[in-house]
Coordinates of C-alpha atoms in Angstrom, one line a residue:
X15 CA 0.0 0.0 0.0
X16 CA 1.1 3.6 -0.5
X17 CA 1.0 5.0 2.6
X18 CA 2.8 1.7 4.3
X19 CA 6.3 1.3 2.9
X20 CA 8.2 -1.3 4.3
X21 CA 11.4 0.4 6.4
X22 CA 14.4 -1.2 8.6
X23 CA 12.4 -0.5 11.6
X24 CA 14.3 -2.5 14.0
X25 CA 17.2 -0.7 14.8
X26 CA 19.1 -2.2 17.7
X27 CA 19.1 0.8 20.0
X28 CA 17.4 0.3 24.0
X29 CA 14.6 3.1 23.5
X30 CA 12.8 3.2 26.5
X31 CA 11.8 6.9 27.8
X32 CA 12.0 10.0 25.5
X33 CA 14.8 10.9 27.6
X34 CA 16.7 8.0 25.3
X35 CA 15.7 10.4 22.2
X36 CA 19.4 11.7 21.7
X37 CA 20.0 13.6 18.8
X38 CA 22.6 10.8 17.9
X39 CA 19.9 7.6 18.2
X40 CA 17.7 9.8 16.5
X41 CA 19.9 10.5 13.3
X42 CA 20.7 6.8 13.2
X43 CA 17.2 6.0 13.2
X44 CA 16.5 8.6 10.5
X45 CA 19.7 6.9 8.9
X46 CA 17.9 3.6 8.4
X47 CA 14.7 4.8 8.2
X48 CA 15.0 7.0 4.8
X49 CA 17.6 5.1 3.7
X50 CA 16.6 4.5 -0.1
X51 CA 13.2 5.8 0.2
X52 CA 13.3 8.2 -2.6
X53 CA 10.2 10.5 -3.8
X54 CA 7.8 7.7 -1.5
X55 CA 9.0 9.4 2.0
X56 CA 7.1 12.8 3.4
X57 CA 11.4 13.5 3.7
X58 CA 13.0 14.7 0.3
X59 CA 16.1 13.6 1.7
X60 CA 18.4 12.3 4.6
X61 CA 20.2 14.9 6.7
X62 CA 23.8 14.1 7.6
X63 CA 23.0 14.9 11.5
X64 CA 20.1 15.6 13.8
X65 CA 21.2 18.9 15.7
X66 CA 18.2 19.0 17.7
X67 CA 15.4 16.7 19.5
X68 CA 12.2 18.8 21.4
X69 CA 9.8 16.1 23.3
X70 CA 6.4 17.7 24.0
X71 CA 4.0 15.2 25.7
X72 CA 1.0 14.5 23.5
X73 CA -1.4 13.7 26.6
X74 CA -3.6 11.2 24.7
X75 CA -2.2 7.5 26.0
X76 CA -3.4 6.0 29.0
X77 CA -1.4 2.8 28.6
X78 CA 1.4 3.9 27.1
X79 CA 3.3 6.8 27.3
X80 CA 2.9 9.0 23.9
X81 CA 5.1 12.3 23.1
X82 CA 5.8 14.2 19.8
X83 CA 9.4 14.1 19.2
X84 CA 10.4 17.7 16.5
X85 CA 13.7 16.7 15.0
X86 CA 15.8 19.9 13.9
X87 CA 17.8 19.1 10.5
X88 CA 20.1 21.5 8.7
X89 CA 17.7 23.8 6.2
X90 CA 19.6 22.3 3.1
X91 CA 21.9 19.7 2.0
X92 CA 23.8 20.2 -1.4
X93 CA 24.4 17.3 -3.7
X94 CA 28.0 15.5 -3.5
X95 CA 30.7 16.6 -5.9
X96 CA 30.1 13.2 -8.0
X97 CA 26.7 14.3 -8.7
X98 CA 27.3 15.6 -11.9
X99 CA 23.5 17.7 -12.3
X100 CA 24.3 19.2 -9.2
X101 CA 21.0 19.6 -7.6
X102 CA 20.4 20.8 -4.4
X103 CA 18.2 18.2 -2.1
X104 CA 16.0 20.2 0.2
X105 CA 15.3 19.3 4.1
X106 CA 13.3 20.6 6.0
X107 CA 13.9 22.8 9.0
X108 CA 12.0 20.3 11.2
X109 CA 10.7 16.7 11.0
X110 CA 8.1 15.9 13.7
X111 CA 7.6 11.7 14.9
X112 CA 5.3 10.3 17.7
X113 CA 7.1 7.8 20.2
X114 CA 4.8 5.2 22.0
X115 CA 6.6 4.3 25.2
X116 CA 5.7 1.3 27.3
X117 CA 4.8 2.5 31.3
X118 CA 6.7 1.1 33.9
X119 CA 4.7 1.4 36.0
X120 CA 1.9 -0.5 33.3
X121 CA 3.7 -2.8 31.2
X122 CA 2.0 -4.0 28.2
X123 CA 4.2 -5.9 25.9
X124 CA 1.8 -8.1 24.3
X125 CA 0.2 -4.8 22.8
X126 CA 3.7 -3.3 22.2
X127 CA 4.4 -6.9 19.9
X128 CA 0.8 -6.7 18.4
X129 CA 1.5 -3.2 16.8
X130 CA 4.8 -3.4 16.1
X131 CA 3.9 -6.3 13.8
X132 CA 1.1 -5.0 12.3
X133 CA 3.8 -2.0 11.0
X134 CA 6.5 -4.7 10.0
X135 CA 4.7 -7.2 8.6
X136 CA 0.7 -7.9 8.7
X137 CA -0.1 -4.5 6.8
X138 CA 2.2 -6.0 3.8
X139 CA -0.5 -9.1 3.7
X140 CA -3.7 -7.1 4.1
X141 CA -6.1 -5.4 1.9
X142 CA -5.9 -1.9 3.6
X143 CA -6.7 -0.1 0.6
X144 CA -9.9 2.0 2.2
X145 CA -7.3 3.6 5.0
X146 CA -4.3 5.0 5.0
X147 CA -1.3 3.9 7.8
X148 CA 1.7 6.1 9.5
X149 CA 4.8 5.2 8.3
X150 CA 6.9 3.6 10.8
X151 CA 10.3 4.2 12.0
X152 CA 11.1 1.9 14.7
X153 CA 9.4 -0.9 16.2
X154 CA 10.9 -2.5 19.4
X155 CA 9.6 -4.0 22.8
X156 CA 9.5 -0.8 24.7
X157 CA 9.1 1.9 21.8
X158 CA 7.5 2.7 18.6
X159 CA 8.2 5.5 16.7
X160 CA 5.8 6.4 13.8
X161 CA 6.0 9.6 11.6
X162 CA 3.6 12.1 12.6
X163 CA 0.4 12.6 10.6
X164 CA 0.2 16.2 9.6
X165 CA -3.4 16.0 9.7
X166 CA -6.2 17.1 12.3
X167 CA -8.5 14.6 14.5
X168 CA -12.3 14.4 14.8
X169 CA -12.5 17.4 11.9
X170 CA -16.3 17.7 12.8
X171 CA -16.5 21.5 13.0
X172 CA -20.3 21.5 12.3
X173 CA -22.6 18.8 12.6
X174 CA -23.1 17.8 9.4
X175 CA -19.6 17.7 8.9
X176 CA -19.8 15.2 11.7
X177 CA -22.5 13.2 10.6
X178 CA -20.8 12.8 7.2
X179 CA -17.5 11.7 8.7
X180 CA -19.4 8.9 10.9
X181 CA -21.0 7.7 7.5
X182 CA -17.5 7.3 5.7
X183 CA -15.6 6.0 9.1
X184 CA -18.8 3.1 8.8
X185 CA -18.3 2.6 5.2
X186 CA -14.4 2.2 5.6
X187 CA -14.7 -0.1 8.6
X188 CA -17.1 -2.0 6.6
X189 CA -14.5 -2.2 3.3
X190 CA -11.6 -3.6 5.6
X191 CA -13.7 -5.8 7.0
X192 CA -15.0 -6.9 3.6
X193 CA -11.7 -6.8 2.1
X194 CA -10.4 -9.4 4.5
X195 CA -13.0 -11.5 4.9
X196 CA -11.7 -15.0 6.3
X197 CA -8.9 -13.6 8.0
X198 CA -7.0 -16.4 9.8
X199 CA -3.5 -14.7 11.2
X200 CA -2.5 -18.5 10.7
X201 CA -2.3 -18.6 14.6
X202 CA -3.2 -21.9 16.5
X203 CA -1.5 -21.2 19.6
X204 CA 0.9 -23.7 19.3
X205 CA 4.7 -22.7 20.1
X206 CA 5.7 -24.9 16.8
X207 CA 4.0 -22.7 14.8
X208 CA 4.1 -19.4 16.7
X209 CA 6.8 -17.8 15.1
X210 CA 5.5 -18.1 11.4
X211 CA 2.2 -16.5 12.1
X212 CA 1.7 -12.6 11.6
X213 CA 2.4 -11.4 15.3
X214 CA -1.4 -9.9 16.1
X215 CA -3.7 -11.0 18.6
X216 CA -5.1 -14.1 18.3
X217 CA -8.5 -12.5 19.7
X218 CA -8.7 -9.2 18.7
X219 CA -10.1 -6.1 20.2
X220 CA -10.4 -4.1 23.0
X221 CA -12.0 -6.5 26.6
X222 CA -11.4 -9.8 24.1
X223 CA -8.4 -11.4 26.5
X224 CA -11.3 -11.6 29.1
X225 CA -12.7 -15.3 29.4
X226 CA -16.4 -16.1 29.9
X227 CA -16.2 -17.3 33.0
X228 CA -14.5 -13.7 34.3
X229 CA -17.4 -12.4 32.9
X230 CA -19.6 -14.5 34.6
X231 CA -17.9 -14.2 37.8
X232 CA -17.5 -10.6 37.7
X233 CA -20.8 -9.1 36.1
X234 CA -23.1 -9.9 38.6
X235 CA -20.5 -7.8 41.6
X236 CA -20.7 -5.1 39.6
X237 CA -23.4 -3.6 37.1
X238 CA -26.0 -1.7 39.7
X239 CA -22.6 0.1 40.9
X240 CA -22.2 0.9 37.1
X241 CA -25.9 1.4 36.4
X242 CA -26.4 3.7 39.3
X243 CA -23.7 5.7 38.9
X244 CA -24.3 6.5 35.5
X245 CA -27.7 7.7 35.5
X246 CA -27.1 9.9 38.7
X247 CA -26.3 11.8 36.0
X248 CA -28.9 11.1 33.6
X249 CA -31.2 14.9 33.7
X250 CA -27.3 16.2 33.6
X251 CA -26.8 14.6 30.1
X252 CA -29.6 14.6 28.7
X253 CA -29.7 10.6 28.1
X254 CA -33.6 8.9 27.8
X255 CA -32.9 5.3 29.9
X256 CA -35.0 3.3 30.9
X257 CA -34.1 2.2 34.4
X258 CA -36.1 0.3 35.2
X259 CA -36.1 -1.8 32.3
X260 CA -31.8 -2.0 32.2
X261 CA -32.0 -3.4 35.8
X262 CA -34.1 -6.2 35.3
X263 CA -32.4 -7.0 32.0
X264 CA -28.9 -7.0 34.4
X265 CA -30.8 -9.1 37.0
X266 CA -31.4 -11.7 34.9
X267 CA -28.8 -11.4 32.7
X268 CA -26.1 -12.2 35.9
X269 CA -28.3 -15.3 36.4
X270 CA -26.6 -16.7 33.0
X271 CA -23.8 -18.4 31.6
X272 CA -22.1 -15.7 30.7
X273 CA -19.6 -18.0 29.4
X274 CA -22.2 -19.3 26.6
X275 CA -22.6 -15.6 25.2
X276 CA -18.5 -14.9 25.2
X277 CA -18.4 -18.3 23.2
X278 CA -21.4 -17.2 20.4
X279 CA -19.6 -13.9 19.7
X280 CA -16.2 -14.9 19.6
X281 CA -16.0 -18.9 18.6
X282 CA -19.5 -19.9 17.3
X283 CA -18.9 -16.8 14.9
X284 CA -15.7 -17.8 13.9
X285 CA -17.2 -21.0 12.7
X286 CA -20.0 -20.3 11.0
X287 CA -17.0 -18.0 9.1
X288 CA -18.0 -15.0 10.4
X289 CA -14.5 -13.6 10.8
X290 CA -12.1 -10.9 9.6
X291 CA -8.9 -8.5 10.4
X292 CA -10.2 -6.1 12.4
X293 CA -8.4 -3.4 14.1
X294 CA -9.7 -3.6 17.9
X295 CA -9.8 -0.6 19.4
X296 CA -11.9 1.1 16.1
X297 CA -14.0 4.7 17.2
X298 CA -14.0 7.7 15.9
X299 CA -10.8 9.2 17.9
X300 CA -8.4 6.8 15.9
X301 CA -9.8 8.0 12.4
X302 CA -7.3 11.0 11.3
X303 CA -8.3 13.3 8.3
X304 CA -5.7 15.6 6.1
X305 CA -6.4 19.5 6.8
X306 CA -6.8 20.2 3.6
X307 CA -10.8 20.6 2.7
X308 CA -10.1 21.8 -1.1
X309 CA -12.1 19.1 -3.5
X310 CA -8.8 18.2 -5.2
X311 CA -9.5 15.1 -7.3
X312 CA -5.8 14.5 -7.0
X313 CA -5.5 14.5 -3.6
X314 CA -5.7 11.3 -1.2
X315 CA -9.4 11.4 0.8
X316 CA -8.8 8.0 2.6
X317 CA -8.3 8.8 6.3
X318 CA -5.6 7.7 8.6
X319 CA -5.8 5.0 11.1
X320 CA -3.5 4.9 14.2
X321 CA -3.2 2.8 17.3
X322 CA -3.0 -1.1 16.3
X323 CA -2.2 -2.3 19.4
X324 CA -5.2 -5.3 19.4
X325 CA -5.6 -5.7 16.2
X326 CA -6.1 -9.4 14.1
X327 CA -8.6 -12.2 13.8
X328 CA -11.9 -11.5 15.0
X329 CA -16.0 -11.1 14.6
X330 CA -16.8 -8.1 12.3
X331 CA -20.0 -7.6 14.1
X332 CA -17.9 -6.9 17.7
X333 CA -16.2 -4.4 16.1
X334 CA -19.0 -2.7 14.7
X335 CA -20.5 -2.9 18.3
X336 CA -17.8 -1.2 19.6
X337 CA -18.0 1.1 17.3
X338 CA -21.3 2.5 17.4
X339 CA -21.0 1.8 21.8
X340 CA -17.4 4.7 21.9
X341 CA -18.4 6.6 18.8
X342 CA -21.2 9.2 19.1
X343 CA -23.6 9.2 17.1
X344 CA -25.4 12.7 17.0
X345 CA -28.7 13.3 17.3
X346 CA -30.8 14.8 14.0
X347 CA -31.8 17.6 16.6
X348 CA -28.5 18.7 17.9
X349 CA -27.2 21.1 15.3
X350 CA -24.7 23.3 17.3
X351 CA -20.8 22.6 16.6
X352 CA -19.5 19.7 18.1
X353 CA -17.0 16.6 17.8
X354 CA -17.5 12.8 17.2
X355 CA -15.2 11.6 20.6
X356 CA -16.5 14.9 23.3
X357 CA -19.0 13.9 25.7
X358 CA -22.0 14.4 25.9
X359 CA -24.1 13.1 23.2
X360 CA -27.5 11.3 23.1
X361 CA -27.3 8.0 20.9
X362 CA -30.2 8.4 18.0
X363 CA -31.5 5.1 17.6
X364 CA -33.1 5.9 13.9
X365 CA -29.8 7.3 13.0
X366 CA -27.9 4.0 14.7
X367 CA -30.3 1.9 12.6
X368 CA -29.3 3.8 9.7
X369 CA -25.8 3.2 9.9
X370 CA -26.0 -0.2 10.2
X371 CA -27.8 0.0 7.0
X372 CA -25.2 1.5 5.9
X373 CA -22.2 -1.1 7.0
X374 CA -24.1 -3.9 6.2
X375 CA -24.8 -2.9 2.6
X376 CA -21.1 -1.9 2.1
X377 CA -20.1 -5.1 3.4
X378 CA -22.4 -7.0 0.5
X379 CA -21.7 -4.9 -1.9
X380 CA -20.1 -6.5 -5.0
X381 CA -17.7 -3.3 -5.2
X382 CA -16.4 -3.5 -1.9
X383 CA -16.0 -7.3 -1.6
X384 CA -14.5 -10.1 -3.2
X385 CA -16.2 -12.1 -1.1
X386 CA -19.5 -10.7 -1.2
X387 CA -21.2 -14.3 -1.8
X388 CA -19.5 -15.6 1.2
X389 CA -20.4 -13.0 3.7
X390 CA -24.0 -13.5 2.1
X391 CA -24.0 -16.5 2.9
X392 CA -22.8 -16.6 6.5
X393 CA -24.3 -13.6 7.4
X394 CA -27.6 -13.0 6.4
X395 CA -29.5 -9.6 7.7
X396 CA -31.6 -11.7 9.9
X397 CA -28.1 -13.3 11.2
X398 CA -26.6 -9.7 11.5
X399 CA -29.3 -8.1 13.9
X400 CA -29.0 -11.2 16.3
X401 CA -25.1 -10.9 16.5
X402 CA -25.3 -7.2 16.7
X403 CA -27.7 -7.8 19.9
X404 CA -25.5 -10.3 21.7
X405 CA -22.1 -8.4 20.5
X406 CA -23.7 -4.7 22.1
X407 CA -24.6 -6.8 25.2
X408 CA -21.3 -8.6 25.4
X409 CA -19.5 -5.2 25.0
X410 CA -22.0 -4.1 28.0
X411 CA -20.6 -6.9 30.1
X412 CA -16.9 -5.9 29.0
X413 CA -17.8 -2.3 30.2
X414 CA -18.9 -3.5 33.7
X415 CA -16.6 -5.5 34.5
X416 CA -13.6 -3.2 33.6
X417 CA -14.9 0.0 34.7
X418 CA -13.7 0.4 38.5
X419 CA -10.1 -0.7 37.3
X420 CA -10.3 1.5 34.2
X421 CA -11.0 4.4 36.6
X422 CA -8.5 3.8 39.4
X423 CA -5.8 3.5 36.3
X424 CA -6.9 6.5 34.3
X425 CA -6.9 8.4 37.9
X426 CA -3.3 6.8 39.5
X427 CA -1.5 7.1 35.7
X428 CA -2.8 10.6 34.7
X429 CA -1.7 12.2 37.8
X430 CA 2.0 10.5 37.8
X431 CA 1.6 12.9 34.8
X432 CA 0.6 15.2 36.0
X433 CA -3.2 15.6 34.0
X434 CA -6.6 16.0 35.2
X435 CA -8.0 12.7 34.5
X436 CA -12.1 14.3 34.9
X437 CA -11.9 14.6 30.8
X438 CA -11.6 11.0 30.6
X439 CA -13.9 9.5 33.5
X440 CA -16.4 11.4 31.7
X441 CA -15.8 10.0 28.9
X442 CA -15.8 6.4 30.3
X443 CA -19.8 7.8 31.9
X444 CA -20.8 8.9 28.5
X445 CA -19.7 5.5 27.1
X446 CA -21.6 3.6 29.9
X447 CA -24.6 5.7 29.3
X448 CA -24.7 5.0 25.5
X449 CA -24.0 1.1 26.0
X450 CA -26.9 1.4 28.8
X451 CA -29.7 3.0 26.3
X452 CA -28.4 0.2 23.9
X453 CA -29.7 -2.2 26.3
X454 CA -32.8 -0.8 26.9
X455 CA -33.5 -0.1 22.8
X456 CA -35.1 -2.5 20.3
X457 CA -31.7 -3.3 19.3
X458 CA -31.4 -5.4 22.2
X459 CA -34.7 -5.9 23.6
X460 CA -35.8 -7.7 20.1
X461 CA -33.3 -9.5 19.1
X462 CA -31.2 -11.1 22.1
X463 CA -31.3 -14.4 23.8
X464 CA -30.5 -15.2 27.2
X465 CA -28.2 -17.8 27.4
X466 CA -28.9 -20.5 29.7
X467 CA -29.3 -20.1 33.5
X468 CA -26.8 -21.1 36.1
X469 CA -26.9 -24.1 37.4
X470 CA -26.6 -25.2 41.5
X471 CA -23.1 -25.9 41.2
X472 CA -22.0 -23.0 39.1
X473 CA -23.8 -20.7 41.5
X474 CA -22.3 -22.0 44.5
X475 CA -18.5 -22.6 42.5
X476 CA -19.4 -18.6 41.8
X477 CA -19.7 -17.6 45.3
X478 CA -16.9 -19.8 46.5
X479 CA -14.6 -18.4 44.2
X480 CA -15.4 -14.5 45.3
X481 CA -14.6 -15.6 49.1
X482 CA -11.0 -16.9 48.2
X483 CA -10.4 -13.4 46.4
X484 CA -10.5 -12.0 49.2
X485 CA -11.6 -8.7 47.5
X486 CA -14.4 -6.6 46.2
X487 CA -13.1 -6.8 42.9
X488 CA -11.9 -3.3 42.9
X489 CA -8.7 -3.7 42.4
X490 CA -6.9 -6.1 40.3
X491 CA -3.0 -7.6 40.6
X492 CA -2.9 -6.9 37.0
X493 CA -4.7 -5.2 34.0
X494 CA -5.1 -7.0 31.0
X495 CA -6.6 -5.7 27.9

């Protein structure tokens, strides 16, 4: 793909804070980086030196630590005496790259491993055609350095700017997925064959490394503390929820095998060959789009997609879920200027229903898909709307059970920072109160089956299990995306 050229990213130098961001590892990088790359790289040309390295902290990770790193160069750099038409190679003043830095404090190398072989190698056997991808300029196990996108996020200045960007993010989501269809990562999780598959998660997305039976365990501890705290709020935000109706749909859904919903969204799918790439962690906030708003029929419209740190293998109809659950979707009434990812925003369901429309005729569509007859034929419309329903409540039970530890990390990380963390734990209530009003809409309340009840045993092996815990569940030894 053009906007994914394959690069000696893995320079042997321990990056592991930006204070490791000399001017000397950064002019080796650069070094190997551009090495070769001609008229493809956003650099005309390689500088002999990097004289200066400015870090400013970009304050968007939460498990990882993200900074832009501005690389001063020399203004010019003249040709070499054997270059017999003498031209003079331009550089530019500055050169700006993101570095992702792994926490201390957090580690999470499995993520770290995940996108650094998405940049190195996965992208190279994918059909990412609909999206564009940073270049990357060094991939190891405690850094990645990408060039930065000179673009701007969530360009939603009015609303129907915003609505029209949510349309095309669903129809490019839609287009990978289609594109892929079948998507296998060759992973079995044996160690033989480890090291020939493509590096990604074997079970992609954002929650997916939680089991069933966590779920189980965990749901029941935890969703009034969720439910009630989110609509304390509820005249505040302007959300319609039923309450009444989402607490007895969570009493009797913590009666149930949890563990039999976890297996129909992420291994009955799977069999019925209802899988694909997906990128895990897909809303609004990851979408980049150039500045430029001239309709140049030259120029590149495909937007930029960033942070592939749970990306692979995995149930189109998840991602979609998680989608439309951390994207907002605006209301048809709420015309002042706003953004896709800033809280608050009331869910629309006709407009919701409309943009599934809209990502499950892309994903048919003869144009978009090679494989339109397969995905036909393993997912049907009627199919769709019963997956959606057990995927939005799945990502409902993903939401309780991580959202005390999600808190007390965003809280305890943000202030070693130094950052008011209030931005984000509203963000995490707006998410909860759109994943709520999912539960309570026809989305849900039509189309989902309980799985079957608890039995005796697994009741009693339930409660057993809290009392050796010895905890609340607050707090966890570990966190585990």
């Amino acid at each position: 793909m053009d906007s994914a050229m394959k690069r000696n990213t893995n320079v042997e130098l321990d990056l592991k804070c930006p204070d490791d961001l000399t001017p000397e590892c950064m002019t080796e990088l650069w070094r190997q980086a551009y090495h070769g790359a001609g008229d493809n790289s956003n650099v005309s040309t390689r500088p002999t030196t990097i004289h200066r390295v400015s870090i400013t902290p970009m304050n968007e990770g939460v498990l990882s630590r993200v900074v832009t790193v501005e690389l001063g160069t020399a203004t010019s750099q003249h040709a070499t005496s054997g270059d017999t038409r003498g031209v003079v190679h331009n550089v530019p003043a500055f050169t700006l790259w993101v570095a992702k830095f792994q926490r201390p404090s957090l580690p999470q190398p499995d993520m770290f491993a995940v996108e650094s072989a998405f940049y190195t190698r996965a992208q190279f056997h994918l059909d990412l055609s609909a999206i564009r991808t940073p270049v990357a300029i060094h991939c190891a196990p405690h850094c990645i350095i990408l060039e930065k996108i000179q673009a701007t996020k969530n360009d939603t200045n009015t609303t129907t700017k915003a609505r029209i960007r949510i349309e095309q993010l669903v129809v490019t989501m839609a287009t990978v997925h289609a594109s892929n269809w079948g998507f296998q990562n060759n992973h079995n999780d044996t160690e033989s064959t480890r090291k020939n598959d493509l590096g990604l998660s074997p079970r992609a997305g954002i929650g997916a490394a939680l089991s069933g039976l966590d779920k189980e365990r965990t749901f029941g501890n935890f969703w009034s503390r969720l439910v009630d705290n989110t609509l304390e709020e509820e005249e505040i935000s302007g959300a319609i929820i039923d309450k009444n109706r989402v607490q007895t749909f969570c009493q009797a859904l913590e009666n149930q095998r949890l563990r039999d919903l976890h297996n129909r969204v992420y291994d009955q799918s799977r069999k019925r060959g209802i899988q694909t790439f997906i990128h895990g962690d897909l809303h609004a906030g990851n979408f980049i789009w150039d500045d430029d708003d001239d309709d140049d029929d030259d120029e590149d419209t495909r937007p930029w997609l960033v942070d592939w740190a749970t990306c692979g293998p995995g149930n189109p109809i998840a991602e979609l879920s998680f989608f439309l659950t951390v994207t907002s979707i605006l209301s048809k009434e709420k015309d002042e200027a706003t953004t896709m990812s800033d809280e608050p925003s009331l869910q629309d369901m006709p407009r919701v229903n409309e943009l599934i429309d809209i990502y499950y005729d892309t994903l048919t569509s003869t144009k978009s898909a090679l494989h339109s007859e397969r995905i036909q034929k393993s997912l049907p419309r009627n199919v769709l709307d019963e997956m959606l329903a057990d995927c939005l409540v799945n990502q409902f039970v993903i939401l309780v059970c991580y959202d005390q530890v999600s808190r007390q990390l965003v809280q305890t990380v943000l202030k070693e920072d130094g950052l008011d963390p209030s931005k984000l734990l509203r963000h995490f209530d707006r998410v909860n109160r759109i994943s709520l009003q999912y539960m309570s809409s026809p989305l849900v309340q039509d189309h989902f089956q309980y799985p079957p009840a608890k039995s005796p045993a697994e009741i009693k092996e339930q409660a057993t299990w809290w009392q050796q815990q010895g905890t609340d569940g607050t707090t966890t030894g570990s966190f585990q995306i």
